[in-house]
Tab-separated table of C-alpha atoms in Angstrom:
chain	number	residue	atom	x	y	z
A	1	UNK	CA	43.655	21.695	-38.498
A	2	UNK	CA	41.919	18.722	-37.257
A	3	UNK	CA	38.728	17.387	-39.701
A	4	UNK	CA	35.675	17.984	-37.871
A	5	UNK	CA	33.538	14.805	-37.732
A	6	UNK	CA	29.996	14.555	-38.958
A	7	UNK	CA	27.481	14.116	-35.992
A	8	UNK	CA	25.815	10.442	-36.310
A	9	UNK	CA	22.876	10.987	-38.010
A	10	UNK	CA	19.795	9.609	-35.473
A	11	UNK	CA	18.482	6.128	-36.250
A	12	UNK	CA	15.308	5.958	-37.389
A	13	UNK	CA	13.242	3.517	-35.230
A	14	UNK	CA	11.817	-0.077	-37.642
A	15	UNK	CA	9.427	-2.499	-35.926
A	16	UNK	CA	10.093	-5.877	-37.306
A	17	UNK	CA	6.674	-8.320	-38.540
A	18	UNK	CA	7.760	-11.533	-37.650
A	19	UNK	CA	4.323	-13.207	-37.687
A	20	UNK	CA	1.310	-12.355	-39.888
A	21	UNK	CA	-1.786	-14.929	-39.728
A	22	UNK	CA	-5.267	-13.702	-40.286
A	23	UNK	CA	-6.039	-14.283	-36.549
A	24	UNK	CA	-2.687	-13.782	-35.296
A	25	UNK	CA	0.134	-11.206	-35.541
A	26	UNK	CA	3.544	-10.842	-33.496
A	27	UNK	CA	5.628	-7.446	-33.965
A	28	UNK	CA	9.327	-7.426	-32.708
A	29	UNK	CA	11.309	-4.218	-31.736
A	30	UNK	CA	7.104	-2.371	-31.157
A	31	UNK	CA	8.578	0.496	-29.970
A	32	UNK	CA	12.155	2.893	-29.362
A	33	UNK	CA	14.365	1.490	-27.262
A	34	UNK	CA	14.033	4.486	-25.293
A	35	UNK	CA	10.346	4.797	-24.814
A	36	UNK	CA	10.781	0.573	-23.881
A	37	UNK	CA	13.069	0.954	-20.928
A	38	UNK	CA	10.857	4.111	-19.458
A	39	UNK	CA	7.766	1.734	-19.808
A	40	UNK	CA	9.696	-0.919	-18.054
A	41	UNK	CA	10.597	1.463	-15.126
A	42	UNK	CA	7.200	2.486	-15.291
A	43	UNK	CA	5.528	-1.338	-14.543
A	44	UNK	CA	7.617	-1.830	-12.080
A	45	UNK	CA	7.283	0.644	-9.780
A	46	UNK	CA	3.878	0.713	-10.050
A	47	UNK	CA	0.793	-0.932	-7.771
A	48	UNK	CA	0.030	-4.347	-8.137
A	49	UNK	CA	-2.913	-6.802	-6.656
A	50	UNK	CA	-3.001	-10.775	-6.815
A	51	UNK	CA	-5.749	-11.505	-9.413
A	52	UNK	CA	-7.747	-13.299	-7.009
A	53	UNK	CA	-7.904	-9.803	-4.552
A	54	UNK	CA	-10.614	-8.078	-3.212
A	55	UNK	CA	-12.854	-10.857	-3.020
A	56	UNK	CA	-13.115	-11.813	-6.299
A	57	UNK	CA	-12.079	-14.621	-8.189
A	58	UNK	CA	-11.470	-13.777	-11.917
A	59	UNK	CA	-12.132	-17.559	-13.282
A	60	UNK	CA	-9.947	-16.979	-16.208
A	61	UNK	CA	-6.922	-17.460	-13.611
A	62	UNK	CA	-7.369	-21.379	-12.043
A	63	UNK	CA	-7.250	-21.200	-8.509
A	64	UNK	CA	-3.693	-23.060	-9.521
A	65	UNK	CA	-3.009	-20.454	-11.511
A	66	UNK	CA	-2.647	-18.120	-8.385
A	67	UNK	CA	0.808	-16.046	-7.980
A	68	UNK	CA	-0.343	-13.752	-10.845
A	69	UNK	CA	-0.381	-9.876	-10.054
A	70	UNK	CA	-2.059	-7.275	-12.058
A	71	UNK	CA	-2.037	-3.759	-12.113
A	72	UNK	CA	-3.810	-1.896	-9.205
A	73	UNK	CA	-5.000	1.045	-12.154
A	74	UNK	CA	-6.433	-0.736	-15.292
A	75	UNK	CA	-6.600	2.414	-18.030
A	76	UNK	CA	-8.795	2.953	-20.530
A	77	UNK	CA	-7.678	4.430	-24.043
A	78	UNK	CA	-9.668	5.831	-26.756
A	79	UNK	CA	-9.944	8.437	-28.915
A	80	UNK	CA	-13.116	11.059	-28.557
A	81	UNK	CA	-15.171	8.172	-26.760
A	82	UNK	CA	-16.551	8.947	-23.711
A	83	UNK	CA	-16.434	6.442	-21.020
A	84	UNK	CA	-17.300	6.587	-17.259
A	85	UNK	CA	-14.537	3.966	-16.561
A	86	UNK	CA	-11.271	6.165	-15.289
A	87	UNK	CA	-8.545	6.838	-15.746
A	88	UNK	CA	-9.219	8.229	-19.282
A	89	UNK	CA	-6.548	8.618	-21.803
A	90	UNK	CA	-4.611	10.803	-22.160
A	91	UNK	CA	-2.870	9.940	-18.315
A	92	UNK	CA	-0.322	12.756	-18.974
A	93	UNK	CA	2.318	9.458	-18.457
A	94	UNK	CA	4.690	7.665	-20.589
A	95	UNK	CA	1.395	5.286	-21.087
A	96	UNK	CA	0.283	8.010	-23.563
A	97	UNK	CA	2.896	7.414	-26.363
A	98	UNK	CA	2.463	3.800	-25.611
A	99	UNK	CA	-1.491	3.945	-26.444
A	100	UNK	CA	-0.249	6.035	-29.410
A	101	UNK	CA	1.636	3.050	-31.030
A	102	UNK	CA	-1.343	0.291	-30.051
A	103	UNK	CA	-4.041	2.654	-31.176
A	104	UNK	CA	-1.423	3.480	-34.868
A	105	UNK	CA	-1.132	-0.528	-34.993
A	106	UNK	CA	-4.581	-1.523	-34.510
A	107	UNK	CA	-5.827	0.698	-37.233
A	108	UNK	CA	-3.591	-1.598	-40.013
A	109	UNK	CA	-4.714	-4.552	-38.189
A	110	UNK	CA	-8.854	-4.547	-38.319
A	111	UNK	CA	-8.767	-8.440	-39.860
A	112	UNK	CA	-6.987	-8.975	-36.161
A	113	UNK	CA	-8.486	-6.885	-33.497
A	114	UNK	CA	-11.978	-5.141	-35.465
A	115	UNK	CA	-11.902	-1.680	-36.759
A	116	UNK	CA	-12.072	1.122	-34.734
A	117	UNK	CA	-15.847	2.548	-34.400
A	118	UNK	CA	-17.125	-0.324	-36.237
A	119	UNK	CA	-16.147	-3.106	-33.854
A	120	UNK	CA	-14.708	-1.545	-30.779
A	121	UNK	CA	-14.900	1.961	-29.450
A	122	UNK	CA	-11.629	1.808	-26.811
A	123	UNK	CA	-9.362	-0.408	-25.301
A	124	UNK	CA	-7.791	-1.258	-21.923
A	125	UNK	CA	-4.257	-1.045	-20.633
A	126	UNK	CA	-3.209	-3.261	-17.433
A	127	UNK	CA	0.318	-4.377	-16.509
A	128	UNK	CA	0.730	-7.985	-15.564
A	129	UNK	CA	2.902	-9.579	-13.240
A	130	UNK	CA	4.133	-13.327	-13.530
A	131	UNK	CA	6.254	-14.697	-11.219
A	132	UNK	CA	7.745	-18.214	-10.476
A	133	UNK	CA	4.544	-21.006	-10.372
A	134	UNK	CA	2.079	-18.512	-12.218
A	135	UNK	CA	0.396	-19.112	-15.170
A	136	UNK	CA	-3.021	-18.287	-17.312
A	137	UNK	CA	-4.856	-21.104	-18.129
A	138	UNK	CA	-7.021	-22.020	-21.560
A	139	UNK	CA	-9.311	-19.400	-22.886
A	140	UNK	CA	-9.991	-17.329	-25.558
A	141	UNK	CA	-10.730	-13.611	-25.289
A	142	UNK	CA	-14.557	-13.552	-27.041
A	143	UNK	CA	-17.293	-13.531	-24.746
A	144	UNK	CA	-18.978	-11.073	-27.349
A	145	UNK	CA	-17.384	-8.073	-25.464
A	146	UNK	CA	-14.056	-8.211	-27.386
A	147	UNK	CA	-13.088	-7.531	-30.591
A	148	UNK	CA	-9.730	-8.708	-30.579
A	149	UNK	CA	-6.731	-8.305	-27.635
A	150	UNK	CA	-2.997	-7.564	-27.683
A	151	UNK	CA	-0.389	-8.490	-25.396
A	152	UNK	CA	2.981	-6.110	-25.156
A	153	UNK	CA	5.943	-8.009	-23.354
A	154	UNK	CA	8.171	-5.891	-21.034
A	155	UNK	CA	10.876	-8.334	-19.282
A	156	UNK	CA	14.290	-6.910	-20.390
A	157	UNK	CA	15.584	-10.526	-20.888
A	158	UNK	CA	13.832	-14.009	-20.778
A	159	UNK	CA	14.965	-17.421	-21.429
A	160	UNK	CA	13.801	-20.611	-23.263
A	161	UNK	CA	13.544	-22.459	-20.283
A	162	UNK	CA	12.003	-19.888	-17.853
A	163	UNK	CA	8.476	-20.963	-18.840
A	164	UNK	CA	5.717	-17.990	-19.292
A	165	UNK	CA	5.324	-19.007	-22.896
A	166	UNK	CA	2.179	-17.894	-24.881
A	167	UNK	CA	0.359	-21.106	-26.414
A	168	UNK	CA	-1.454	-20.292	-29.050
A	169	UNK	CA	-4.431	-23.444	-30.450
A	170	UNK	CA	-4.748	-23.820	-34.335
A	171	UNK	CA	-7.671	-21.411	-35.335
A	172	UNK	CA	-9.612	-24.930	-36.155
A	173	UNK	CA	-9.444	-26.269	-33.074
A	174	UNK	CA	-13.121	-26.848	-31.709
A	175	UNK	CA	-13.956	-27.449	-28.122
A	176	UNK	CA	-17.011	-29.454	-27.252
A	177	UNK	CA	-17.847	-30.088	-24.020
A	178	UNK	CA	-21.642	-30.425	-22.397
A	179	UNK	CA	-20.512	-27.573	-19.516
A	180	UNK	CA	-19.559	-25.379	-22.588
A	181	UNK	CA	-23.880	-25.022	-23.320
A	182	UNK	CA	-24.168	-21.610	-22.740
A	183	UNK	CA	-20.638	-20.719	-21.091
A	184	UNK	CA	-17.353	-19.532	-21.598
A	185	UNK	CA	-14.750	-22.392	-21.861
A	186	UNK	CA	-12.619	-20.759	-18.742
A	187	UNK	CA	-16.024	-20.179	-16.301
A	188	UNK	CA	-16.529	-23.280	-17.228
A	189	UNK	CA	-13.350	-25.404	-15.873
A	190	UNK	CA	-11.775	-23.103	-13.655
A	191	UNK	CA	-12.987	-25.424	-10.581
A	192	UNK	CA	-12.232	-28.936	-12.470
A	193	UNK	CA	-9.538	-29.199	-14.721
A	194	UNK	CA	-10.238	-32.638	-13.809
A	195	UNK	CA	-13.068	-32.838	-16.724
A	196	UNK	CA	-11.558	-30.500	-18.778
A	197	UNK	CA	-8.757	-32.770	-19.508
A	198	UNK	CA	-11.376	-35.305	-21.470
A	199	UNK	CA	-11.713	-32.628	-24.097
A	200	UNK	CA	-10.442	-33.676	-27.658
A	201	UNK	CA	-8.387	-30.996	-28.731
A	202	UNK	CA	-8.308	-31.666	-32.851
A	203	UNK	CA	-6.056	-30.789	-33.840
A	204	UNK	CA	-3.359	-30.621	-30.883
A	205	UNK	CA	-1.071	-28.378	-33.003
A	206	UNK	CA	-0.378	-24.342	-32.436
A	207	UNK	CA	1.978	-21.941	-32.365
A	208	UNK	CA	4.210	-20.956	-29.387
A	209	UNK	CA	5.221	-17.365	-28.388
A	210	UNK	CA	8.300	-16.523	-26.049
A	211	UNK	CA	8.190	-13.298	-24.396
A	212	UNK	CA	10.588	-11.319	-25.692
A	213	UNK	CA	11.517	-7.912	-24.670
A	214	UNK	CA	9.722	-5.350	-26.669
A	215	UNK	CA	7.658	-8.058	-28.597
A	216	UNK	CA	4.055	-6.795	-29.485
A	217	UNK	CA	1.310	-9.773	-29.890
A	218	UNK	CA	-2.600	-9.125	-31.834
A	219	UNK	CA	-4.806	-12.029	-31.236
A	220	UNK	CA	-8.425	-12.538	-32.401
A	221	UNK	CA	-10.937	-13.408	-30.106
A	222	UNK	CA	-11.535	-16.721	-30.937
A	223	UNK	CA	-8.000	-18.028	-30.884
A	224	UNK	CA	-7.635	-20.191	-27.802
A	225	UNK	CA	-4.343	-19.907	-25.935
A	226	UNK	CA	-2.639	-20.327	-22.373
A	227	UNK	CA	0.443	-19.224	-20.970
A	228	UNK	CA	2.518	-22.050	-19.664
A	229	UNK	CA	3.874	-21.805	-15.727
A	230	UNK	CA	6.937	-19.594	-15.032
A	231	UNK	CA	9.654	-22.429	-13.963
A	232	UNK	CA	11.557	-22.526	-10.937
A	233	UNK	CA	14.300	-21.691	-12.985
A	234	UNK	CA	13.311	-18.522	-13.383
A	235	UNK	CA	14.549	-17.517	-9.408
A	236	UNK	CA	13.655	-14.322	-8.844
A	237	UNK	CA	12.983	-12.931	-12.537
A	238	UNK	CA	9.469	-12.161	-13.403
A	239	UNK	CA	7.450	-11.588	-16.403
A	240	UNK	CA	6.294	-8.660	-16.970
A	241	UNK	CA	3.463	-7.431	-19.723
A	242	UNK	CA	1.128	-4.661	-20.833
A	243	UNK	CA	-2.416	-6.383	-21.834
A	244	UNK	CA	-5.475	-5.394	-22.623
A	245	UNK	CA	-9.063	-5.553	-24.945
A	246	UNK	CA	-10.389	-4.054	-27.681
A	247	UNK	CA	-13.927	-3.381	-26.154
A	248	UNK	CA	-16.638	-3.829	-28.391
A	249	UNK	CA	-18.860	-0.985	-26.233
A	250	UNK	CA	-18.840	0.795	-23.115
């Protein structure tokens, strides 16, 4: 009689912290590899505009910065807040668990992003598209609407050399600048990069982020950071993210 084998027993699912700073904080393997490859599927068969459509031009994206898509829905996610922006978590989608693991991260992260009810009261969802010549120029996320942002990176494979890389400034680094009286450092340039480039940066040092797949990044609002221009080496392969704000209010 032939020994019956034991089923494998299930593995149980272990994001990895790879980076802990008190303004920064990068998570590897964020979710099940399962709920990862619907999420991908998800992104990429959904709706997507250039950031500069329907007549706006969202300043944080240069007008060199144009080839970036983002998501035609932008979702909102929050837990017994009422807000008149739509759609409304839960989106009976695979977004739900997804908002599940941001909202279950967020709450162990309140040095990062803010606490929930005392700094923000939801936050936003909106896949990004970045394909060969895009990129996000300097900013930071503050503006005194944000307590704190998070960036969820989808591509199922990305190289070195492909570009798309997160920049992230030392948390010292000061930006002074006589356009800066009264505005935020990306309204301020996004028509002359040209002036911009006289700012000292002190300290010129940082810390750089590829986007791996399933890699989860928390950034404060302060931080300043960029994403450096997909390469031409990249072809046809994209990069492809799930961003969004902690929103101090409705």
């Amino acid at each position: 009689m032939t020994a019956i084998e034991p089923a494998p027993q299930e593995q149980i699912h272990q994001a990895k912290l790879t980076l802990r700073t008190p303004q920064l904080v990068v998570v590897d393997n964020f979710l099940p590899d399962d709920l990862f490859k619907a999420l991908y599927t998800h992104a990429i068969h959904s709706d997507y505009r250039p950031v500069h459509a329907a007549g706006i031009a969202h300043k944080v994206w240069r007008l060199e910065d144009e080839g970036a898509l983002r998501g035609a829905d932008h979702y909102y996610c929050t837990a017994g807040y009422e807000s008149k922006r739509k759609p409304l978590y839960p989106f009976n989608s695979i977004y739900d668990r997804f908002v599940d693991g941001v909202r279950s991260a967020a709450l162990q992260l309140s040095d990062v992003v803010g606490a929930e009810g005392a700094d923000w009261k939801y936050f936003s969802l909106t896949p990004f598209v970045y394909p060969k010549g895009s990129s996000l120029s300097m900013h930071n996320d503050g503006a005194g609407v944000y307590s704190g942002a998070y960036t969820f990176y989808l591509s199922p494979l990305w190289n070195l050399h492909w570009g798309g890389v997160l920049m992230v400034l030392a948390p010292e680094t000061r930006v002074a600048h006589p356009w800066l009286e009264g505005r935020s450092h990306s309204n301020a340039f996004w028509l002359d990069s040209t002036s911009e480039a006289q700012i000292d940066l002190y300290p010129s040092t940082g810390q750089f982020i590829l986007p791996r797949p399933n890699r989860m990044v928390f950034i404060h609002p302060d931080l300043y950071h960029l994403v450096t221009p997909v390469t031409a080496q990249a072809g046809d392969r994209v990069r492809i993210s799930l961003a969004g704000f902690f929103h101090k209010s409705a």
